[in-house]
Short mmCIF file of N, CA and C and ligand atoms in Angstrom, two decimals:
data_model
loop_
_atom_site.label_atom_id
_atom_site.label_comp_id
_atom_site.label_asym_id
_atom_site.label_seq_id
_atom_site.Cartn_x
_atom_site.Cartn_y
_atom_site.Cartn_z
N MET A 1 93.01 140.39 115.69
CA MET A 1 93.03 139.21 114.84
C MET A 1 94.30 138.39 115.06
N SER A 2 95.28 139.00 115.72
CA SER A 2 96.54 138.26 115.89
C SER A 2 96.35 137.04 116.79
N ASN A 3 95.40 137.14 117.74
CA ASN A 3 95.15 135.98 118.60
C ASN A 3 94.64 134.78 117.80
N ILE A 4 93.73 135.07 116.87
CA ILE A 4 93.17 133.98 116.06
C ILE A 4 94.28 133.35 115.22
N SER A 5 95.14 134.21 114.66
CA SER A 5 96.23 133.70 113.83
C SER A 5 97.15 132.79 114.64
N THR A 6 97.47 133.22 115.85
CA THR A 6 98.35 132.42 116.71
C THR A 6 97.73 131.07 117.03
N SER A 7 96.43 131.10 117.36
CA SER A 7 95.74 129.85 117.68
C SER A 7 95.74 128.90 116.50
N SER A 8 95.48 129.42 115.33
CA SER A 8 95.43 128.59 114.13
C SER A 8 96.79 127.95 113.86
N ASN A 9 97.85 128.74 113.99
CA ASN A 9 99.19 128.18 113.77
C ASN A 9 99.49 127.06 114.76
N SER A 10 99.04 127.25 115.98
CA SER A 10 99.30 126.25 117.01
C SER A 10 98.67 124.91 116.64
N VAL A 11 97.44 124.95 116.13
CA VAL A 11 96.75 123.71 115.75
C VAL A 11 97.52 123.01 114.64
N VAL A 12 97.96 123.79 113.65
CA VAL A 12 98.70 123.20 112.54
C VAL A 12 99.97 122.53 113.04
N GLU A 13 100.66 123.19 113.95
CA GLU A 13 101.91 122.61 114.46
C GLU A 13 101.65 121.30 115.19
N GLN A 14 100.55 121.25 115.94
CA GLN A 14 100.24 120.00 116.65
C GLN A 14 99.94 118.87 115.67
N GLU A 15 99.21 119.20 114.60
CA GLU A 15 98.90 118.16 113.62
C GLU A 15 100.17 117.65 112.94
N GLN A 16 101.08 118.56 112.65
CA GLN A 16 102.33 118.14 112.01
C GLN A 16 103.15 117.29 112.96
N LEU A 17 103.15 117.67 114.23
CA LEU A 17 103.89 116.88 115.22
C LEU A 17 103.35 115.47 115.27
N PHE A 18 102.02 115.33 115.29
CA PHE A 18 101.43 114.01 115.40
C PHE A 18 101.74 113.17 114.16
N THR A 19 101.72 113.82 112.99
CA THR A 19 102.00 113.11 111.76
C THR A 19 103.43 112.58 111.74
N ASP A 20 104.34 113.32 112.38
CA ASP A 20 105.75 112.94 112.36
C ASP A 20 106.08 111.82 113.34
N LEU A 21 105.14 111.46 114.20
CA LEU A 21 105.41 110.41 115.18
C LEU A 21 105.60 109.07 114.48
N THR A 22 106.48 108.26 115.01
CA THR A 22 106.56 106.89 114.54
C THR A 22 105.37 106.13 115.11
N PRO A 23 105.01 105.01 114.51
CA PRO A 23 103.89 104.23 115.08
C PRO A 23 104.12 103.84 116.53
N GLU A 24 105.37 103.56 116.90
CA GLU A 24 105.64 103.20 118.29
C GLU A 24 105.30 104.36 119.22
N GLN A 25 105.69 105.55 118.83
CA GLN A 25 105.40 106.73 119.65
C GLN A 25 103.91 106.99 119.70
N GLY A 26 103.24 106.82 118.56
CA GLY A 26 101.80 107.02 118.51
C GLY A 26 101.07 106.05 119.42
N ALA A 27 101.54 104.81 119.47
CA ALA A 27 100.91 103.80 120.31
C ALA A 27 101.01 104.19 121.78
N VAL A 28 102.15 104.73 122.16
CA VAL A 28 102.33 105.15 123.55
C VAL A 28 101.33 106.25 123.89
N ILE A 29 101.17 107.19 122.99
CA ILE A 29 100.28 108.32 123.24
C ILE A 29 98.82 107.86 123.26
N GLU A 30 98.43 107.00 122.34
CA GLU A 30 97.02 106.63 122.20
C GLU A 30 96.64 105.42 123.04
N GLY A 31 97.60 104.73 123.64
CA GLY A 31 97.27 103.59 124.48
C GLY A 31 96.92 102.33 123.72
N GLY A 32 97.22 102.28 122.43
CA GLY A 32 96.95 101.09 121.63
C GLY A 32 98.23 100.35 121.31
N ALA A 33 98.15 99.38 120.46
CA ALA A 33 99.31 98.63 120.00
C ALA A 33 99.35 98.69 118.48
N TRP A 34 100.55 98.45 117.95
CA TRP A 34 100.73 98.42 116.51
C TRP A 34 101.29 97.08 116.09
N LEU A 35 100.71 96.56 115.03
CA LEU A 35 101.26 95.37 114.38
C LEU A 35 102.01 95.82 113.14
N TYR A 36 103.22 95.30 112.97
CA TYR A 36 103.93 95.47 111.70
C TYR A 36 104.01 94.10 111.04
N LEU A 37 103.19 93.91 110.01
CA LEU A 37 103.23 92.66 109.26
C LEU A 37 104.26 92.82 108.16
N TYR A 38 105.39 92.12 108.33
CA TYR A 38 106.55 92.36 107.48
C TYR A 38 106.47 91.54 106.19
N LYS A 39 106.45 90.20 106.31
CA LYS A 39 106.55 89.39 105.10
C LYS A 39 106.07 87.98 105.36
N ALA A 40 105.89 87.24 104.27
CA ALA A 40 105.54 85.82 104.36
C ALA A 40 106.36 85.07 103.32
N THR A 41 107.10 84.07 103.77
CA THR A 41 107.92 83.26 102.87
C THR A 41 107.25 81.91 102.64
N ALA A 42 107.15 81.54 101.37
CA ALA A 42 106.48 80.28 101.02
C ALA A 42 107.41 79.10 101.27
N ILE A 43 107.11 78.31 102.29
CA ILE A 43 107.79 77.03 102.50
C ILE A 43 107.31 76.04 101.45
N LYS A 44 106.00 76.13 101.17
CA LYS A 44 105.43 75.39 100.05
C LYS A 44 104.27 76.21 99.49
N ALA A 45 104.35 76.55 98.21
CA ALA A 45 103.27 77.28 97.55
C ALA A 45 102.43 76.27 96.78
N GLY A 46 101.23 75.98 97.27
CA GLY A 46 100.43 74.94 96.65
C GLY A 46 98.97 75.27 96.42
N ALA A 47 98.57 76.54 96.66
CA ALA A 47 97.15 76.87 96.59
C ALA A 47 96.66 77.08 95.16
N ASP A 48 97.57 77.15 94.21
CA ASP A 48 97.18 77.26 92.80
C ASP A 48 97.65 76.06 92.01
N PHE A 49 97.81 74.95 92.69
CA PHE A 49 98.28 73.73 92.02
C PHE A 49 97.38 73.40 90.83
N GLY A 50 97.98 73.16 89.69
CA GLY A 50 97.22 72.83 88.50
C GLY A 50 96.80 74.05 87.69
N TRP A 51 97.00 75.26 88.25
CA TRP A 51 96.61 76.48 87.53
C TRP A 51 97.83 77.28 87.12
N SER A 52 98.72 77.52 88.04
CA SER A 52 99.94 78.26 87.72
C SER A 52 101.00 77.83 88.73
N ASN A 53 102.15 78.43 88.69
CA ASN A 53 103.25 77.97 89.53
C ASN A 53 103.23 78.52 90.94
N GLY A 54 102.60 79.67 91.14
CA GLY A 54 102.73 80.31 92.45
C GLY A 54 101.41 80.80 93.01
N ASP A 55 101.41 81.04 94.32
CA ASP A 55 100.25 81.61 94.98
C ASP A 55 100.19 83.13 94.75
N ASP A 56 99.01 83.68 94.87
CA ASP A 56 98.81 85.13 94.77
C ASP A 56 98.42 85.61 96.16
N VAL A 57 99.41 86.09 96.90
CA VAL A 57 99.30 86.20 98.36
C VAL A 57 98.91 87.61 98.81
N TYR A 58 97.89 87.66 99.64
CA TYR A 58 97.58 88.89 100.37
C TYR A 58 97.16 88.51 101.78
N ALA A 59 97.13 89.50 102.67
CA ALA A 59 96.75 89.26 104.06
C ALA A 59 95.60 90.17 104.43
N ARG A 60 94.85 89.73 105.43
CA ARG A 60 93.86 90.61 106.07
C ARG A 60 94.24 90.73 107.54
N ILE A 61 94.37 91.96 108.01
CA ILE A 61 94.66 92.24 109.42
C ILE A 61 93.41 92.84 110.01
N ASN A 62 92.74 92.09 110.89
CA ASN A 62 91.43 92.50 111.40
C ASN A 62 90.52 92.94 110.25
N GLY A 63 90.61 92.22 109.16
CA GLY A 63 89.75 92.47 108.01
C GLY A 63 90.34 93.38 106.96
N ASP A 64 91.32 94.22 107.34
CA ASP A 64 91.91 95.15 106.38
C ASP A 64 92.85 94.41 105.44
N LYS A 65 92.63 94.59 104.15
CA LYS A 65 93.38 93.84 103.14
C LYS A 65 94.68 94.57 102.77
N THR A 66 95.75 93.79 102.65
CA THR A 66 97.02 94.33 102.16
C THR A 66 97.05 94.26 100.64
N SER A 67 98.12 94.72 100.06
CA SER A 67 98.33 94.53 98.63
C SER A 67 98.63 93.05 98.35
N THR A 68 98.48 92.66 97.10
CA THR A 68 98.67 91.26 96.70
C THR A 68 99.99 91.10 95.95
N THR A 69 100.75 90.05 96.31
CA THR A 69 101.93 89.67 95.55
C THR A 69 101.59 88.44 94.72
N ASN A 70 101.63 88.58 93.40
CA ASN A 70 101.25 87.48 92.52
C ASN A 70 102.40 86.51 92.27
N ASP A 71 102.04 85.26 92.01
CA ASP A 71 102.97 84.21 91.59
C ASP A 71 104.13 84.03 92.57
N VAL A 72 103.77 83.82 93.84
CA VAL A 72 104.78 83.52 94.86
C VAL A 72 105.05 82.02 94.82
N ASP A 73 106.24 81.65 94.38
CA ASP A 73 106.62 80.24 94.29
C ASP A 73 107.24 79.78 95.61
N THR A 74 107.37 78.46 95.76
CA THR A 74 108.04 77.90 96.92
C THR A 74 109.43 78.52 97.07
N GLY A 75 109.72 79.02 98.26
CA GLY A 75 111.01 79.65 98.53
C GLY A 75 111.01 81.16 98.33
N GLU A 76 109.97 81.68 97.70
CA GLU A 76 109.88 83.13 97.48
C GLU A 76 109.11 83.80 98.60
N THR A 77 109.23 85.14 98.65
CA THR A 77 108.67 85.91 99.76
C THR A 77 107.73 86.99 99.26
N ALA A 78 106.59 87.10 99.91
CA ALA A 78 105.68 88.23 99.69
C ALA A 78 105.94 89.26 100.78
N ASN A 79 106.26 90.49 100.39
CA ASN A 79 106.48 91.57 101.36
C ASN A 79 105.20 92.37 101.55
N PHE A 80 104.77 92.48 102.80
CA PHE A 80 103.59 93.29 103.11
C PHE A 80 104.01 94.67 103.61
N SER A 81 104.96 94.71 104.54
CA SER A 81 105.42 95.97 105.14
C SER A 81 104.24 96.85 105.53
N LYS A 82 103.31 96.25 106.28
CA LYS A 82 102.02 96.89 106.58
C LYS A 82 101.89 97.16 108.08
N TRP A 83 101.65 98.44 108.43
CA TRP A 83 101.37 98.82 109.82
C TRP A 83 99.87 98.80 110.05
N LYS A 84 99.46 98.28 111.21
CA LYS A 84 98.04 98.30 111.57
C LYS A 84 97.92 98.50 113.07
N GLN A 85 97.19 99.55 113.46
CA GLN A 85 96.95 99.79 114.88
C GLN A 85 95.79 98.94 115.34
N PHE A 86 95.88 98.44 116.57
CA PHE A 86 94.78 97.65 117.11
C PHE A 86 94.76 97.76 118.62
N SER A 87 93.65 97.36 119.22
CA SER A 87 93.57 97.25 120.67
C SER A 87 93.07 95.86 120.99
N GLY A 88 93.64 95.24 122.00
CA GLY A 88 93.26 93.89 122.38
C GLY A 88 94.01 92.86 121.56
N THR A 89 93.41 92.38 120.49
CA THR A 89 94.06 91.40 119.64
C THR A 89 93.93 91.80 118.18
N ALA A 90 94.83 91.25 117.37
CA ALA A 90 94.75 91.43 115.92
C ALA A 90 94.81 90.06 115.27
N SER A 91 93.89 89.80 114.35
CA SER A 91 93.93 88.54 113.62
C SER A 91 94.56 88.77 112.25
N ILE A 92 95.49 87.88 111.91
CA ILE A 92 96.19 87.95 110.62
C ILE A 92 95.83 86.69 109.84
N ASN A 93 95.22 86.87 108.69
CA ASN A 93 94.85 85.73 107.85
C ASN A 93 95.38 85.95 106.44
N LEU A 94 96.03 84.92 105.88
CA LEU A 94 96.58 85.02 104.54
C LEU A 94 95.68 84.27 103.55
N PHE A 95 95.67 84.77 102.32
CA PHE A 95 94.84 84.17 101.28
C PHE A 95 95.61 84.10 99.96
N ASP A 96 95.20 83.13 99.15
CA ASP A 96 95.61 83.08 97.74
C ASP A 96 94.48 83.65 96.92
N SER A 97 94.71 84.78 96.28
CA SER A 97 93.69 85.40 95.45
C SER A 97 93.46 84.55 94.21
N ASP A 98 92.20 84.29 93.91
CA ASP A 98 91.87 83.58 92.68
C ASP A 98 91.06 84.46 91.74
N GLY A 99 91.18 85.76 91.95
CA GLY A 99 90.68 86.73 90.99
C GLY A 99 89.20 87.01 91.04
N GLY A 100 88.49 86.30 91.88
CA GLY A 100 87.05 86.51 91.93
C GLY A 100 86.63 87.20 93.21
N LEU A 101 85.49 86.82 93.72
CA LEU A 101 85.04 87.35 94.99
C LEU A 101 85.95 86.86 96.10
N ALA A 102 86.04 87.63 97.18
CA ALA A 102 86.93 87.25 98.28
C ALA A 102 86.58 85.86 98.81
N GLY A 103 85.31 85.51 98.79
CA GLY A 103 84.88 84.21 99.29
C GLY A 103 85.43 83.05 98.49
N ASP A 104 85.87 83.31 97.26
CA ASP A 104 86.43 82.25 96.42
C ASP A 104 87.91 82.05 96.65
N ASP A 105 88.57 82.99 97.32
CA ASP A 105 90.00 82.89 97.53
C ASP A 105 90.32 81.78 98.53
N ASP A 106 91.48 81.17 98.36
CA ASP A 106 91.86 80.06 99.22
C ASP A 106 92.52 80.57 100.50
N SER A 107 92.10 80.03 101.64
CA SER A 107 92.72 80.39 102.92
C SER A 107 94.08 79.72 103.05
N LEU A 108 95.08 80.51 103.38
CA LEU A 108 96.43 79.97 103.60
C LEU A 108 96.72 79.84 105.10
N GLY A 109 95.70 80.05 105.92
CA GLY A 109 95.87 79.95 107.37
C GLY A 109 96.03 81.32 108.00
N GLY A 110 96.12 81.34 109.32
CA GLY A 110 96.23 82.61 110.02
C GLY A 110 96.52 82.40 111.49
N PHE A 111 96.63 83.51 112.21
CA PHE A 111 96.92 83.46 113.64
C PHE A 111 96.48 84.79 114.26
N THR A 112 96.49 84.81 115.58
CA THR A 112 96.08 86.00 116.33
C THR A 112 97.22 86.44 117.24
N VAL A 113 97.44 87.76 117.32
CA VAL A 113 98.45 88.29 118.24
C VAL A 113 97.78 89.17 119.27
N GLY A 114 98.37 89.23 120.47
CA GLY A 114 97.94 90.14 121.51
C GLY A 114 98.74 91.42 121.45
N SER A 115 98.51 92.31 122.40
CA SER A 115 99.16 93.61 122.38
C SER A 115 100.48 93.63 123.16
N THR A 116 100.95 92.46 123.60
CA THR A 116 102.25 92.40 124.28
C THR A 116 103.37 92.60 123.26
N PRO A 117 104.29 93.53 123.50
CA PRO A 117 105.36 93.77 122.54
C PRO A 117 106.21 92.52 122.31
N THR A 118 106.65 92.33 121.08
CA THR A 118 107.44 91.14 120.74
C THR A 118 108.93 91.37 120.88
N ASN A 119 109.38 92.61 121.11
CA ASN A 119 110.82 92.89 121.17
C ASN A 119 111.55 92.36 119.95
N GLY A 120 111.10 92.78 118.80
CA GLY A 120 111.72 92.35 117.54
C GLY A 120 110.80 91.43 116.77
N TYR A 121 111.33 90.94 115.66
CA TYR A 121 110.50 90.13 114.77
C TYR A 121 110.24 88.74 115.33
N VAL A 122 109.04 88.26 115.05
CA VAL A 122 108.64 86.89 115.39
C VAL A 122 108.16 86.24 114.09
N THR A 123 108.47 84.96 113.93
CA THR A 123 108.02 84.22 112.75
C THR A 123 107.11 83.08 113.17
N THR A 124 105.94 83.01 112.54
CA THR A 124 104.95 81.98 112.83
C THR A 124 104.64 81.21 111.55
N ARG A 125 104.59 79.88 111.65
CA ARG A 125 104.29 79.05 110.48
C ARG A 125 102.80 78.77 110.40
N ILE A 126 102.24 78.98 109.22
CA ILE A 126 100.82 78.71 108.99
C ILE A 126 100.67 77.81 107.76
N SER A 127 99.55 77.12 107.69
CA SER A 127 99.28 76.24 106.56
C SER A 127 97.81 76.31 106.18
N GLY A 128 97.55 76.10 104.89
CA GLY A 128 96.18 76.02 104.41
C GLY A 128 96.14 75.86 102.92
N SER A 129 95.15 75.12 102.43
CA SER A 129 94.91 74.97 100.99
C SER A 129 96.13 74.45 100.24
N GLY A 130 96.92 73.60 100.90
CA GLY A 130 98.08 73.01 100.23
C GLY A 130 99.33 73.85 100.30
N SER A 131 99.29 74.98 101.00
CA SER A 131 100.45 75.86 101.13
C SER A 131 100.91 75.96 102.58
N THR A 132 102.19 76.26 102.76
CA THR A 132 102.74 76.54 104.09
C THR A 132 103.59 77.80 103.99
N TYR A 133 103.38 78.72 104.94
CA TYR A 133 104.11 79.99 104.94
C TYR A 133 104.70 80.28 106.31
N ASP A 134 105.88 80.90 106.32
CA ASP A 134 106.46 81.48 107.52
C ASP A 134 106.18 82.98 107.49
N VAL A 135 105.39 83.45 108.45
CA VAL A 135 104.96 84.85 108.49
C VAL A 135 105.77 85.59 109.55
N THR A 136 106.37 86.70 109.17
CA THR A 136 107.22 87.47 110.08
C THR A 136 106.55 88.80 110.40
N TYR A 137 106.50 89.13 111.70
CA TYR A 137 105.79 90.33 112.15
C TYR A 137 106.42 90.82 113.46
N ALA A 138 105.98 91.96 113.90
CA ALA A 138 106.38 92.49 115.21
C ALA A 138 105.19 93.25 115.79
N VAL A 139 105.12 93.26 117.12
CA VAL A 139 104.09 94.03 117.82
C VAL A 139 104.78 95.08 118.69
N TYR A 140 104.32 96.31 118.59
CA TYR A 140 104.81 97.42 119.40
C TYR A 140 103.66 97.95 120.25
N ALA A 141 103.96 98.27 121.48
CA ALA A 141 102.90 98.82 122.33
C ALA A 141 103.49 99.86 123.26
CA1 CA B 1 93.92 79.08 94.32
CA1 CA B 2 95.59 82.26 92.79
#
């Protein structure tokens, strides 16, 4: 039975090793790329004009929704700090949540990134629904 025990321990150790990898290391092993969506700063928050003072900002990365930061006023920043693995391209789209179905939320614009590493943070300006945001991200591959 000692052989079975040894084999079982080995599997556990491999799983722990993989869990301890940083996303950059994981990307190298799996052949994919990682997007780190860091933050979005409101140059102009205007998607809730007439309702409240700030936008309620969340992002979708290839459809996956981040958490929402409510009442983001002009000059304020929504932090996503979200890792997402992808292959090929990743689309990043920001929205102002209006509390209903996703289809009712206002588009704040978006962009697409490829799997070429950015060598640090990149900031892209997007606009939509009366708002303008500077979105900061990095790509690791
Ligand atoms: Ca709105
Ligand atoms: Ca809103």
